CSV table of C-alpha atoms in Angstrom, one decimal:
chain,number,residue,atom,x,y,z
A,1,UNK,CA,11.5,10.1,-27.6
A,2,UNK,CA,12.8,6.9,-26.1
A,3,UNK,CA,15.3,6.8,-23.4
A,4,UNK,CA,17.0,4.0,-21.5
A,5,UNK,CA,17.3,3.9,-17.7
A,6,UNK,CA,21.1,4.2,-17.8
A,7,UNK,CA,21.1,7.1,-20.2
A,8,UNK,CA,22.5,10.3,-18.7
A,9,UNK,CA,20.1,13.2,-18.5
A,10,UNK,CA,17.3,11.1,-17.2
A,11,UNK,CA,15.7,12.8,-14.3
A,12,UNK,CA,14.1,10.3,-12.0
A,13,UNK,CA,12.3,11.8,-9.1
A,14,UNK,CA,8.7,11.0,-10.1
A,15,UNK,CA,7.2,13.2,-7.4
A,16,UNK,CA,8.9,16.3,-8.6
A,17,UNK,CA,8.1,15.5,-12.2
A,18,UNK,CA,4.4,15.1,-11.3
A,19,UNK,CA,4.3,18.3,-9.2
A,20,UNK,CA,6.0,20.1,-12.1
A,21,UNK,CA,3.5,18.6,-14.6
A,22,UNK,CA,0.5,19.6,-12.5
A,23,UNK,CA,1.8,23.1,-12.1
A,24,UNK,CA,0.3,23.9,-15.5
A,25,UNK,CA,-3.1,22.6,-14.5
A,26,UNK,CA,-5.0,19.4,-13.5
A,27,UNK,CA,-4.2,16.3,-15.5
A,28,UNK,CA,-5.0,12.6,-15.4
A,29,UNK,CA,-2.5,9.8,-15.4
A,30,UNK,CA,-2.0,9.4,-19.2
A,31,UNK,CA,-1.8,13.2,-19.7
A,32,UNK,CA,0.8,13.4,-17.0
A,33,UNK,CA,3.0,10.6,-18.6
A,34,UNK,CA,2.8,12.4,-21.9
A,35,UNK,CA,3.5,15.8,-20.5
A,36,UNK,CA,6.4,14.6,-18.4
A,37,UNK,CA,8.0,12.8,-21.3
A,38,UNK,CA,7.7,16.0,-23.4
A,39,UNK,CA,9.4,18.3,-20.9
A,40,UNK,CA,11.9,16.0,-19.2
A,41,UNK,CA,12.4,13.1,-21.6
A,42,UNK,CA,11.5,10.6,-18.9
A,43,UNK,CA,8.8,8.2,-19.7
A,44,UNK,CA,7.2,7.2,-16.4
A,45,UNK,CA,5.6,3.8,-16.2
A,46,UNK,CA,2.1,3.4,-14.6
A,47,UNK,CA,3.4,1.6,-11.6
A,48,UNK,CA,5.9,4.3,-10.8
A,49,UNK,CA,3.5,7.0,-11.6
A,50,UNK,CA,0.8,5.7,-9.3
A,51,UNK,CA,3.2,4.9,-6.5
A,52,UNK,CA,4.2,8.6,-6.6
A,53,UNK,CA,0.6,9.8,-7.0
A,54,UNK,CA,-0.4,7.9,-3.9
A,55,UNK,CA,2.5,9.3,-1.9
A,56,UNK,CA,1.8,12.9,-3.0
A,57,UNK,CA,-1.9,12.4,-2.3
A,58,UNK,CA,-1.2,11.1,1.2
A,59,UNK,CA,1.0,14.2,1.8
A,60,UNK,CA,-1.7,16.4,0.6
A,61,UNK,CA,0.4,17.9,-2.2
A,62,UNK,CA,-2.0,16.8,-4.9
A,63,UNK,CA,-5.8,16.3,-4.8
A,64,UNK,CA,-8.0,14.0,-6.9
A,65,UNK,CA,-10.8,15.6,-8.8
A,66,UNK,CA,-14.0,14.0,-10.1
A,67,UNK,CA,-13.2,11.1,-12.4
A,68,UNK,CA,-14.4,11.4,-16.0
A,69,UNK,CA,-14.9,8.1,-17.7
A,70,UNK,CA,-12.6,6.2,-15.3
A,71,UNK,CA,-9.8,8.7,-15.8
A,72,UNK,CA,-9.3,10.8,-12.7
A,73,UNK,CA,-7.5,14.1,-13.0
A,74,UNK,CA,-5.3,15.4,-10.2
A,75,UNK,CA,-4.7,19.0,-9.2
A,76,UNK,CA,-1.8,20.6,-7.3
A,77,UNK,CA,-2.8,21.8,-3.9
A,78,UNK,CA,-1.6,25.0,-2.2
A,79,UNK,CA,0.8,22.9,-0.1
A,80,UNK,CA,2.0,21.1,-3.2
A,81,UNK,CA,2.7,24.4,-4.9
A,82,UNK,CA,4.6,25.6,-1.9
A,83,UNK,CA,6.6,22.4,-1.8
A,84,UNK,CA,7.5,22.7,-5.5
A,85,UNK,CA,8.4,26.4,-5.0
A,86,UNK,CA,10.8,25.5,-2.2
A,87,UNK,CA,12.4,22.5,-4.0
A,88,UNK,CA,13.0,24.0,-7.4
A,89,UNK,CA,15.5,26.7,-6.4
A,90,UNK,CA,17.6,24.1,-4.6
A,91,UNK,CA,17.5,21.9,-7.6
A,92,UNK,CA,18.4,24.8,-9.8
A,93,UNK,CA,21.3,25.7,-7.6
A,94,UNK,CA,22.6,22.1,-7.7
A,95,UNK,CA,22.3,22.0,-11.5
A,96,UNK,CA,24.0,25.4,-11.9
A,97,UNK,CA,26.8,24.4,-9.6
A,98,UNK,CA,27.3,21.1,-11.4
A,99,UNK,CA,27.4,22.8,-14.8
A,100,UNK,CA,29.8,25.5,-13.6
A,101,UNK,CA,32.2,23.0,-12.2
A,102,UNK,CA,32.1,21.1,-15.4
A,103,UNK,CA,32.9,24.3,-17.2
A,104,UNK,CA,29.6,24.3,-19.1
A,105,UNK,CA,27.7,27.5,-19.6
A,106,UNK,CA,24.4,27.0,-17.7
A,107,UNK,CA,22.5,29.5,-20.0
A,108,UNK,CA,23.1,27.2,-22.9
B,1,UNK,CA,-7.0,-5.4,-25.9
B,2,UNK,CA,-3.6,-6.8,-26.7
B,3,UNK,CA,-2.2,-9.7,-24.7
B,4,UNK,CA,0.3,-7.4,-22.9
B,5,UNK,CA,-2.3,-5.0,-21.8
B,6,UNK,CA,-4.4,-7.9,-20.6
B,7,UNK,CA,-1.5,-9.2,-18.7
B,8,UNK,CA,-0.8,-5.7,-17.2
B,9,UNK,CA,-4.4,-5.4,-16.0
B,10,UNK,CA,-4.1,-8.9,-14.4
B,11,UNK,CA,-0.9,-7.8,-12.6
B,12,UNK,CA,-3.0,-5.1,-10.9
B,13,UNK,CA,-4.3,-8.0,-8.8
B,14,UNK,CA,-1.0,-8.1,-7.0
B,15,UNK,CA,-1.7,-4.7,-5.4
B,16,UNK,CA,-3.4,-4.7,-2.0
B,17,UNK,CA,-7.2,-4.6,-2.1
B,18,UNK,CA,-7.6,-1.2,-0.7
B,19,UNK,CA,-5.2,0.2,-3.3
B,20,UNK,CA,-7.1,-1.5,-6.1
B,21,UNK,CA,-10.4,-0.1,-4.8
B,22,UNK,CA,-8.9,3.4,-4.9
B,23,UNK,CA,-6.7,3.4,-8.0
B,24,UNK,CA,-7.7,0.2,-9.9
B,25,UNK,CA,-10.2,1.7,-12.4
B,26,UNK,CA,-8.0,4.7,-13.3
B,27,UNK,CA,-4.8,2.5,-13.6
B,28,UNK,CA,-6.7,0.1,-15.8
B,29,UNK,CA,-7.8,3.0,-18.0
B,30,UNK,CA,-4.2,4.2,-18.2
B,31,UNK,CA,-2.9,0.8,-19.1
B,32,UNK,CA,-5.4,0.5,-21.9
B,33,UNK,CA,-3.9,3.7,-23.4
B,34,UNK,CA,-0.3,3.0,-22.5
B,35,UNK,CA,2.3,1.2,-24.7
B,36,UNK,CA,2.8,-1.8,-22.5
B,37,UNK,CA,6.4,-3.1,-22.6
B,38,UNK,CA,8.2,-5.7,-20.5
B,39,UNK,CA,9.4,-2.7,-18.4
B,40,UNK,CA,5.8,-1.8,-17.7
B,41,UNK,CA,5.1,-5.2,-16.3
B,42,UNK,CA,8.2,-5.3,-14.2
B,43,UNK,CA,7.4,-1.8,-13.0
B,44,UNK,CA,3.9,-2.9,-12.0
B,45,UNK,CA,5.2,-5.8,-10.0
B,46,UNK,CA,7.7,-3.4,-8.2
B,47,UNK,CA,4.8,-1.0,-7.6
B,48,UNK,CA,2.7,-3.7,-6.1
B,49,UNK,CA,5.5,-4.7,-3.7
B,50,UNK,CA,6.0,-1.1,-2.8
B,51,UNK,CA,2.2,-0.7,-2.1
B,52,UNK,CA,2.2,-3.9,0.0
B,53,UNK,CA,5.1,-2.7,2.1
B,54,UNK,CA,3.5,0.6,2.9
B,55,UNK,CA,1.6,0.5,6.2
B,56,UNK,CA,-1.5,2.2,4.7
B,57,UNK,CA,-2.2,-0.7,2.5
B,58,UNK,CA,-0.4,-3.5,4.3
B,59,UNK,CA,-2.5,-6.1,6.1
B,60,UNK,CA,-4.0,-9.4,5.1
B,61,UNK,CA,-7.0,-7.9,3.3
B,62,UNK,CA,-6.6,-10.0,0.2
B,63,UNK,CA,-8.6,-12.8,1.8
B,64,UNK,CA,-11.1,-10.7,3.5
B,65,UNK,CA,-14.6,-9.6,2.5
B,66,UNK,CA,-15.5,-6.0,2.2
B,67,UNK,CA,-17.4,-5.8,5.5
B,68,UNK,CA,-14.4,-7.2,7.3
B,69,UNK,CA,-12.2,-4.6,5.8
B,70,UNK,CA,-14.5,-1.9,7.1
B,71,UNK,CA,-14.3,-3.5,10.5
B,72,UNK,CA,-10.6,-3.6,10.2
B,73,UNK,CA,-10.2,0.2,10.4
B,74,UNK,CA,-11.6,-0.1,13.9
B,75,UNK,CA,-8.8,-1.9,15.8
B,76,UNK,CA,-9.8,-5.1,17.6
B,77,UNK,CA,-8.0,-7.6,19.7
B,78,UNK,CA,-7.1,-10.5,17.4
B,79,UNK,CA,-7.8,-13.0,20.1
B,80,UNK,CA,-11.1,-12.1,21.8
B,81,UNK,CA,-12.3,-9.7,19.2
B,82,UNK,CA,-13.0,-6.9,21.7
B,83,UNK,CA,-12.7,-3.4,20.2
B,84,UNK,CA,-10.2,-0.7,21.1
B,85,UNK,CA,-12.8,1.1,23.2
B,86,UNK,CA,-13.8,-2.0,25.1
B,87,UNK,CA,-10.4,-2.8,26.6
B,88,UNK,CA,-7.8,-0.9,28.7
B,89,UNK,CA,-4.9,-1.5,26.4
B,90,UNK,CA,-4.4,-2.9,22.9
B,91,UNK,CA,-0.9,-4.0,22.0
B,92,UNK,CA,0.0,-4.1,18.3
B,93,UNK,CA,2.1,-6.7,16.8
B,94,UNK,CA,3.0,-7.3,13.1
B,95,UNK,CA,-0.6,-7.4,11.7
B,96,UNK,CA,-2.2,-8.5,15.0
B,97,UNK,CA,-3.4,-6.9,18.2
B,98,UNK,CA,-3.8,-8.3,21.7
B,99,UNK,CA,-5.7,-6.7,24.5
B,100,UNK,CA,-4.6,-6.5,28.2
B,101,UNK,CA,-7.2,-9.2,29.2
B,102,UNK,CA,-5.9,-11.7,26.6
B,103,UNK,CA,-2.3,-11.0,27.8
B,104,UNK,CA,-3.5,-11.8,31.3
B,105,UNK,CA,-5.2,-14.9,30.1
B,106,UNK,CA,-2.1,-16.0,28.2
B,107,UNK,CA,-0.1,-15.4,31.4
B,108,UNK,CA,-2.5,-17.5,33.4
B,109,UNK,CA,-2.4,-20.3,30.7
B,110,UNK,CA,1.4,-20.2,30.7
B,111,UNK,CA,1.4,-20.3,34.5
B,112,UNK,CA,-1.0,-23.2,34.6
B,113,UNK,CA,1.0,-25.0,31.9
B,114,UNK,CA,4.2,-24.7,33.9
B,115,UNK,CA,2.3,-25.9,36.9
B,116,UNK,CA,1.1,-29.0,35.1
B,117,UNK,CA,4.3,-29.5,33.2
B,118,UNK,CA,5.3,-32.5,35.2
B,119,UNK,CA,2.1,-34.4,34.1
B,120,UNK,CA,0.3,-34.7,30.8
B,121,UNK,CA,1.4,-31.6,29.0
B,122,UNK,CA,-0.3,-32.8,25.8
B,123,UNK,CA,-3.7,-31.5,27.0
B,124,UNK,CA,-3.9,-29.1,24.1
B,125,UNK,CA,-7.2,-27.8,25.1
B,126,UNK,CA,-5.6,-25.9,28.0
B,127,UNK,CA,-7.7,-25.4,31.0
B,128,UNK,CA,-10.7,-27.5,29.9
B,129,UNK,CA,-10.4,-30.0,32.7
B,130,UNK,CA,-10.5,-29.7,36.4
B,131,UNK,CA,-12.5,-27.4,38.5
B,132,UNK,CA,-9.7,-24.8,38.6
B,133,UNK,CA,-10.9,-23.1,35.5
B,134,UNK,CA,-14.3,-21.6,35.3
B,135,UNK,CA,-16.4,-22.4,32.2
B,136,UNK,CA,-16.2,-18.9,31.0
B,137,UNK,CA,-12.4,-19.1,30.6
B,138,UNK,CA,-12.5,-22.4,28.7
B,139,UNK,CA,-14.9,-20.9,26.2
B,140,UNK,CA,-12.6,-17.9,25.8
B,141,UNK,CA,-9.7,-20.3,25.4
B,142,UNK,CA,-11.4,-22.1,22.6
B,143,UNK,CA,-12.3,-18.7,21.0
B,144,UNK,CA,-8.7,-17.6,21.2
B,145,UNK,CA,-7.4,-20.8,19.9
B,146,UNK,CA,-9.7,-20.5,16.9
B,147,UNK,CA,-8.5,-17.0,16.4
B,148,UNK,CA,-4.9,-18.1,16.5
B,149,UNK,CA,-5.6,-20.8,13.9
B,150,UNK,CA,-7.3,-18.3,11.8
B,151,UNK,CA,-4.4,-15.9,11.9
B,152,UNK,CA,-1.9,-18.7,11.1
B,153,UNK,CA,-4.1,-19.8,8.3
B,154,UNK,CA,-4.4,-16.3,6.9
B,155,UNK,CA,-0.7,-15.7,7.0
B,156,UNK,CA,0.2,-19.1,5.4
B,157,UNK,CA,-2.6,-19.2,2.8
B,158,UNK,CA,-1.7,-17.8,-0.6
B,159,UNK,CA,-3.3,-14.5,-1.5
B,160,UNK,CA,-6.6,-14.9,-3.3
B,161,UNK,CA,-6.3,-13.9,-6.9
């Protein structure tokens, strides 16, 4: 699936995408890119991905695990899980409101 | 390795050294698996700028050796080289630090300079001459001048690639 930057529907907060991806278990960079593309249609580039990984790591929301053959998996920390849990309902509310106001059934 | 992947791995050199030490190997591994497009290369350049702007990675480490980087975490006066625990106060500037003693010294030098301003102000060596300045100070002056030149050189020299 290939999407352009300007295409509507692209969701572009890499941090939230990474947290959502890691919610299903630890992943290394390439696995994250694939997983994120699959569930959101956004293909993160390595520069963006690692910029966000570094930020999340500094915040303590994700933690690096032992590298395997240069590829280092990252895991969601308890604080990261908490942050995701607090952000997602807000996002959901925003999406639902937007859809309702557009007259689109959100349970589509 | 395709030419684009090769170019992408070369672009990693734009990142600050501390960043590369931490994320370099895994990013290289990722780039080798990734479909590298023009967008990927632009994104890497943007990422490097972003990393350089961030205070965690920002400082002139590109031209420093590893041991100097380790020393760097321990803050020192950029002029006399005294560590943070050896001075009363360390004032931070953009990428430099100055201790209370060097500030005092600067004030003295400026005061002396304005004192001598009527005469030969071209005595670049500062208080080298005359009995007014003890030898200890003239040595420190030379050291601080050298440090200044080093800082100027570092900030003007292109990043080692």
